[in-house]
GROMACS .gro file of C-alpha atoms in nm:
model
  178
    1MET     CA    1  -8.374  -4.066  -9.863
    2ASP     CA    2  -8.743  -4.079  -9.814
    3ASP     CA    3  -8.709  -3.929  -9.487
    4VAL     CA    4  -8.531  -3.579  -9.611
    5ALA     CA    5  -8.691  -3.285  -9.712
    6VAL     CA    6  -8.658  -3.031  -9.877
    7GLY     CA    7  -8.757  -2.677  -9.894
    8PRO     CA    8  -8.734  -2.309  -9.847
    9LEU     CA    9  -8.448  -2.237  -9.546
   10ASP     CA   10  -8.436  -1.947  -9.391
   11LEU     CA   11  -8.010  -1.934  -9.399
   12ALA     CA   12  -8.068  -1.608  -9.178
   13SER     CA   13  -8.179  -1.841  -8.874
   14ARG     CA   14  -7.987  -2.184  -8.971
   15VAL     CA   15  -7.667  -2.005  -9.063
   16ASP     CA   16  -7.437  -2.217  -8.769
   17ASP     CA   17  -7.649  -2.499  -8.939
   18ALA     CA   18  -7.577  -2.478  -9.255
   19LEU     CA   19  -7.209  -2.398  -9.223
   20ALA     CA   20  -7.122  -2.698  -8.992
   21VAL     CA   21  -7.252  -2.917  -9.309
   22GLN     CA   22  -7.009  -2.711  -9.536
   23ALA     CA   23  -6.759  -2.701  -9.288
   24LEU     CA   24  -6.820  -3.124  -9.242
   25ALA     CA   25  -6.891  -3.136  -9.681
   26PHE     CA   26  -6.597  -2.919  -9.755
   27GLY     CA   27  -6.339  -2.942  -9.490
   28LEU     CA   28  -6.391  -2.560  -9.362
   29THR     CA   29  -6.121  -2.496  -9.025
   30ASP     CA   30  -6.278  -2.222  -8.748
   31GLU     CA   31  -6.186  -1.901  -8.887
   32GLU     CA   32  -6.288  -2.008  -9.252
   33ILE     CA   33  -6.656  -2.066  -9.100
   34ALA     CA   34  -6.594  -1.756  -8.934
   35VAL     CA   35  -6.551  -1.548  -9.239
   36ARG     CA   36  -6.759  -1.733  -9.457
   37ARG     CA   37  -7.043  -1.657  -9.197
   38GLN     CA   38  -6.995  -1.281  -9.273
   39ILE     CA   39  -6.996  -1.348  -9.617
   40VAL     CA   40  -7.367  -1.546  -9.591
   41LEU     CA   41  -7.536  -1.267  -9.365
   42ARG     CA   42  -7.398  -1.005  -9.638
   43HIS     CA   43  -7.537  -1.242  -9.941
   44LEU     CA   44  -7.847  -1.223  -9.753
   45THR     CA   45  -7.925  -0.835  -9.766
   46LEU     CA   46  -7.902  -0.905 -10.148
   47PRO     CA   47  -8.186  -0.906 -10.389
   48GLY     CA   48  -8.316  -1.231 -10.478
   49VAL     CA   49  -8.133  -1.461 -10.279
   50ARG     CA   50  -8.313  -1.782 -10.286
   51ALA     CA   51  -8.201  -2.028 -10.017
   52LEU     CA   52  -8.308  -2.450 -10.013
   53GLY     CA   53  -8.275  -2.648  -9.724
   54ALA     CA   54  -8.292  -3.061  -9.703
   55THR     CA   55  -8.395  -3.184  -9.336
   56THR     CA   56  -8.450  -3.480  -9.182
   57ALA     CA   57  -8.788  -3.545  -8.973
   58ASP     CA   58  -8.651  -3.447  -8.666
   59ASP     CA   59  -8.512  -3.114  -8.865
   60ARG     CA   60  -8.149  -3.180  -8.881
   61LEU     CA   61  -8.027  -2.934  -9.142
   62VAL     CA   62  -7.775  -3.221  -9.371
   63GLY     CA   63  -7.750  -2.997  -9.694
   64PHE     CA   64  -7.795  -2.677  -9.851
   65VAL     CA   65  -7.837  -2.481 -10.156
   66TYR     CA   66  -7.890  -2.057 -10.150
   67GLY     CA   67  -7.769  -1.823 -10.496
   68MET     CA   68  -7.859  -1.474 -10.642
   69PRO     CA   69  -7.876  -1.322 -10.973
   70ASN     CA   70  -7.589  -1.257 -11.053
   71ASP     CA   71  -7.406  -0.878 -11.036
   72ARG     CA   72  -7.131  -0.817 -11.183
   73ALA     CA   73  -7.035  -0.562 -10.965
   74HIS     CA   74  -6.998  -0.859 -10.674
   75TRP     CA   75  -6.670  -0.894 -10.543
   76TRP     CA   76  -6.715  -1.296 -10.683
   77SER     CA   77  -6.784  -1.184 -11.082
   78THR     CA   78  -6.503  -0.934 -11.056
   79VAL     CA   79  -6.282  -1.240 -11.012
   80VAL     CA   80  -6.358  -1.449 -11.205
   81GLU     CA   81  -6.475  -1.200 -11.520
   82PRO     CA   82  -6.094  -1.174 -11.658
   83TYR     CA   83  -6.060  -1.573 -11.666
   84LEU     CA   84  -6.361  -1.622 -11.848
   85ARG     CA   85  -6.306  -1.307 -12.064
   86ARG     CA   86  -5.934  -1.453 -12.193
   87ARG     CA   87  -6.127  -1.816 -12.279
   88GLY     CA   88  -6.473  -1.578 -12.460
   89HIS     CA   89  -6.769  -1.714 -12.148
   90ASP     CA   90  -6.747  -1.341 -12.015
   91GLY     CA   91  -7.163  -1.265 -12.143
   92TRP     CA   92  -7.182  -1.580 -11.909
   93LEU     CA   93  -7.205  -1.324 -11.598
   94ASP     CA   94  -7.497  -1.124 -11.735
   95ASP     CA   95  -7.844  -1.280 -11.681
   96SER     CA   96  -7.729  -1.598 -11.472
   97PHE     CA   97  -7.826  -1.728 -11.199
   98VAL     CA   98  -7.500  -1.818 -10.942
   99ILE     CA   99  -7.494  -2.054 -10.735
  100VAL     CA  100  -7.332  -1.952 -10.395
  101GLU     CA  101  -7.291  -2.285 -10.188
  102LEU     CA  102  -7.408  -2.649 -10.277
  103HIS     CA  103  -7.357  -2.862  -9.976
  104VAL     CA  104  -7.487  -3.203  -9.851
  105LEU     CA  105  -7.327  -3.423  -9.538
  106PRO     CA  106  -7.074  -3.684  -9.671
  107ALA     CA  107  -7.313  -3.938  -9.522
  108TYR     CA  108  -7.624  -3.825  -9.761
  109GLN     CA  109  -7.442  -3.744 -10.058
  110GLY     CA  110  -7.475  -3.975 -10.374
  111VAL     CA  111  -7.831  -4.049 -10.305
  112GLY     CA  112  -8.045  -3.742 -10.527
  113ILE     CA  113  -8.042  -3.464 -10.223
  114GLY     CA  114  -7.796  -3.246 -10.376
  115ARG     CA  115  -7.978  -3.293 -10.746
  116ARG     CA  116  -8.304  -3.203 -10.569
  117LEU     CA  117  -8.200  -2.892 -10.379
  118ILE     CA  118  -7.994  -2.744 -10.755
  119THR     CA  119  -8.267  -2.839 -10.936
  120GLU     CA  120  -8.553  -2.671 -10.709
  121ILE     CA  121  -8.311  -2.385 -10.637
  122THR     CA  122  -8.293  -2.309 -11.061
  123ASP     CA  123  -8.614  -2.437 -11.181
  124PRO     CA  124  -8.835  -2.084 -11.051
  125VAL     CA  125  -8.563  -1.867 -11.155
  126PRO     CA  126  -8.623  -1.623 -11.427
  127GLN     CA  127  -8.247  -1.611 -11.562
  128PRO     CA  128  -8.206  -1.866 -11.866
  129ARG     CA  129  -7.845  -2.019 -11.737
  130SER     CA  130  -7.679  -2.048 -11.404
  131ILE     CA  131  -7.309  -2.022 -11.273
  132LEU     CA  132  -7.084  -2.142 -11.024
  133SER     CA  133  -6.730  -2.241 -10.939
  134ALA     CA  134  -6.584  -2.550 -10.786
  135LEU     CA  135  -6.291  -2.686 -10.703
  136ASP     CA  136  -6.045  -2.712 -11.007
  137LEU     CA  137  -6.037  -3.131 -10.947
  138ASP     CA  138  -6.116  -3.421 -11.103
  139SER     CA  139  -6.419  -3.492 -10.814
  140PRO     CA  140  -6.735  -3.618 -10.787
  141ALA     CA  141  -6.875  -3.267 -10.720
  142ARG     CA  142  -6.809  -3.192 -11.114
  143ARG     CA  143  -6.901  -3.459 -11.237
  144PHE     CA  144  -7.209  -3.471 -11.038
  145TYR     CA  145  -7.244  -3.042 -11.202
  146ARG     CA  146  -7.113  -3.184 -11.527
  147GLY     CA  147  -7.440  -3.417 -11.523
  148LEU     CA  148  -7.653  -3.121 -11.455
  149GLY     CA  149  -7.599  -3.007 -11.798
  150TYR     CA  150  -7.274  -2.756 -11.676
  151ARG     CA  151  -6.929  -2.733 -11.850
  152ASP     CA  152  -6.617  -2.567 -11.753
  153LEU     CA  153  -6.603  -2.208 -11.887
  154ALA     CA  154  -6.271  -2.093 -11.681
  155HIS     CA  155  -5.994  -2.250 -11.490
  156PRO     CA  156  -5.783  -2.271 -11.332
  157VAL     CA  157  -5.926  -1.899 -11.146
  158HIS     CA  158  -5.733  -1.858 -10.849
  159PHE     CA  159  -5.901  -1.711 -10.568
  160PRO     CA  160  -5.741  -1.428 -10.306
  161SER     CA  161  -5.642  -1.649  -9.995
  162ALA     CA  162  -5.751  -1.987 -10.168
  163ARG     CA  163  -5.506  -2.266 -10.167
  164THR     CA  164  -5.680  -2.441 -10.430
  165PRO     CA  165  -5.744  -2.279 -10.817
  166TYR     CA  166  -6.162  -2.327 -10.918
  167THR     CA  167  -6.366  -2.364 -11.197
  168VAL     CA  168  -6.597  -2.143 -11.331
  169MET     CA  169  -6.899  -2.331 -11.494
  170GLY     CA  170  -7.207  -2.245 -11.716
  171ALA     CA  171  -7.583  -2.471 -11.722
  172THR     CA  172  -7.837  -2.322 -11.988
  173LEU     CA  173  -8.176  -2.384 -11.740
  174PRO     CA  174  -8.323  -2.586 -11.652
  175LEU     CA  175  -8.045  -2.761 -11.574
  176ARG     CA  176  -8.094  -3.155 -11.698
  177ARG     CA  177  -8.254  -3.474 -11.565
  178ARG     CA  178  -8.123  -3.772 -11.524
   0.00000   0.00000   0.00000
């Protein structure tokens, strides 16, 4: 969509807007949003965190992505490491840029906004690869990530309190273009 601009996002000041996008795109409850708000704000204190937003001409946030250099001491890494190790892929946790969240409002999906967000956040990073977790379902999101060059590294991965299992995916950088 031509009226949507992708650029740096001050995630701390727009955390509620970002979580509203995530809630609609991912189907979160108010309780889940409150928990994720604290997680996002904690992540913003870590080194190397980057965030981009997709906004309309009237400054409505319709998509966002944020990520950071992976650290094996971070909670996500400690959960996924045993699953990756069992499959011989735990080396992916080193020297990787992790996509923590990527969400686009349903009405704006399928027009290249997600692709712009994820490629523009990963293109300048010094890490040679990227990792992320996605719901372990045959979904448009998984197909989207595969189209960018991500491949399944471990699944099913069970996060504490998550009802649905996940898949950890990884891609060498730069991500594949169309």
